[in-house]
């Protein structure tokens, strides 16, 4: 069979279809979603000649294995890992030709957390509200990959340019220490002065309990200055919400659009891709910066 599709040999721990997401629907209760490490997703698309908005695969920890039903060019990026084609070593961070019927194996992350796999033509599952992204919170978009699934590919004739002619494309290393610049507010007045000092001066660690919805932290609890709860209010990407246990949670792409726990600060958007690659146990600091 030579149709344009990928057969999923091994789905991995969590592999999802992601693109730039579906912004503009928060008023309907729909999160933005999209690739957590957007620069990595854009780079692998560029390497195979796709437009930046084309859908890719986002892997978590242990990669995936795929068998294309037609000849394709692929690129694997994000978290560094071993890549093989029918058991033979292939390049990471560069275009790789995979013949029809061969098995592309994306191995476990050597460092970092999330890998990205682009294929010429892109993953052409049916879009929902203008995006092909899997949203784990709302359930919109395609289900996470399962062994034996078949993913349609876009037409190779729609690829705007030839793949990049590079041996390897430079990519940022996953963070040894995650530093998140934050703007305090809008509910920083719900916390004591001591809690605010703790938040911006003490060390935290990335918790293993995090997911695409939010990065959870381990470290000192933040004391509130007032009792009670807020009415639910709108949440944004990068909001740092503090639940009753006092440990900050950084909202990522699949975050809820409303919430009732106070938001002590908001992370700069340019710092969030590094958060997507921070493995559990990574040291974490929040650094307060002024509003623009």
PDB file of N, CA and C in Angstrom, residues 184-191 196 226 230-231 233 261-265:
ATOM      1  N   UNK A 184       4.537  40.015  38.480  1.00  0.00           N
ATOM      2  CA  UNK A 184       3.644  39.771  39.613  1.00  0.00           C
ATOM      3  C   UNK A 184       2.237  40.265  39.295  1.00  0.00           C
ATOM      4  N   UNK A 185       1.238  39.583  39.870  1.00  0.00           N
ATOM      5  CA  UNK A 185      -0.150  39.939  39.681  1.00  0.00           C
ATOM      6  C   UNK A 185      -0.852  38.962  38.765  1.00  0.00           C
ATOM      7  N   UNK A 186      -2.168  39.045  38.650  1.00  0.00           N
ATOM      8  CA  UNK A 186      -3.005  40.122  39.176  1.00  0.00           C
ATOM      9  C   UNK A 186      -3.441  39.948  40.630  1.00  0.00           C
ATOM     10  N   UNK A 187      -3.165  38.770  41.252  1.00  0.00           N
ATOM     11  CA  UNK A 187      -3.656  38.518  42.606  1.00  0.00           C
ATOM     12  C   UNK A 187      -2.517  38.359  43.608  1.00  0.00           C
ATOM     13  N   UNK A 188      -1.404  39.059  43.383  1.00  0.00           N
ATOM     14  CA  UNK A 188      -0.301  38.977  44.336  1.00  0.00           C
ATOM     15  C   UNK A 188      -0.673  39.568  45.687  1.00  0.00           C
ATOM     16  N   UNK A 189      -1.728  40.418  45.726  1.00  0.00           N
ATOM     17  CA  UNK A 189      -2.147  40.997  47.001  1.00  0.00           C
ATOM     18  C   UNK A 189      -2.855  39.976  47.888  1.00  0.00           C
ATOM     19  N   UNK A 190      -3.098  38.779  47.374  1.00  0.00           N
ATOM     20  CA  UNK A 190      -3.683  37.702  48.182  1.00  0.00           C
ATOM     21  C   UNK A 190      -2.618  36.965  48.995  1.00  0.00           C
ATOM     22  N   UNK A 191      -1.349  37.384  48.876  1.00  0.00           N
ATOM     23  CA  UNK A 191      -0.261  36.689  49.556  1.00  0.00           C
ATOM     24  C   UNK A 191       0.501  37.646  50.466  1.00  0.00           C
ATOM     25  N   UNK A 196       5.656  36.550  49.025  1.00  0.00           N
ATOM     26  CA  UNK A 196       6.166  37.130  47.784  1.00  0.00           C
ATOM     27  C   UNK A 196       7.687  37.062  47.730  1.00  0.00           C
ATOM     28  N   UNK A 226      -5.086  36.491  52.987  1.00  0.00           N
ATOM     29  CA  UNK A 226      -6.521  36.560  53.266  1.00  0.00           C
ATOM     30  C   UNK A 226      -7.147  35.184  53.090  1.00  0.00           C
ATOM     31  N   UNK A 230     -11.558  33.030  45.591  1.00  0.00           N
ATOM     32  CA  UNK A 230     -11.979  33.961  44.546  1.00  0.00           C
ATOM     33  C   UNK A 230     -13.123  33.356  43.731  1.00  0.00           C
ATOM     34  N   UNK A 231     -13.997  34.195  43.174  1.00  0.00           N
ATOM     35  CA  UNK A 231     -14.882  33.694  42.121  1.00  0.00           C
ATOM     36  C   UNK A 231     -14.013  33.285  40.925  1.00  0.00           C
ATOM     37  N   UNK A 233     -12.253  33.197  37.507  1.00  0.00           N
ATOM     38  CA  UNK A 233     -11.921  34.271  36.573  1.00  0.00           C
ATOM     39  C   UNK A 233     -11.045  33.714  35.463  1.00  0.00           C
ATOM     40  N   UNK A 261      -8.438  29.704  42.030  1.00  0.00           N
ATOM     41  CA  UNK A 261      -7.286  29.918  42.895  1.00  0.00           C
ATOM     42  C   UNK A 261      -6.536  31.171  42.434  1.00  0.00           C
ATOM     43  N   UNK A 262      -5.944  31.926  43.385  1.00  0.00           N
ATOM     44  CA  UNK A 262      -5.311  33.195  43.002  1.00  0.00           C
ATOM     45  C   UNK A 262      -4.066  32.998  42.147  1.00  0.00           C
ATOM     46  N   UNK A 263      -3.904  33.873  41.166  1.00  0.00           N
ATOM     47  CA  UNK A 263      -2.731  33.881  40.282  1.00  0.00           C
ATOM     48  C   UNK A 263      -1.747  34.907  40.828  1.00  0.00           C
ATOM     49  N   UNK A 264      -0.611  34.407  41.308  1.00  0.00           N
ATOM     50  CA  UNK A 264       0.380  35.283  41.926  1.00  0.00           C
ATOM     51  C   UNK A 264       1.218  36.022  40.888  1.00  0.00           C
ATOM     52  N   UNK A 265       1.343  35.441  39.686  1.00  0.00           N
ATOM     53  CA  UNK A 265       2.194  36.040  38.652  1.00  0.00           C
ATOM     54  C   UNK A 265       1.914  35.363  37.319  1.00  0.00           C
TER      55      UNK A 265
END
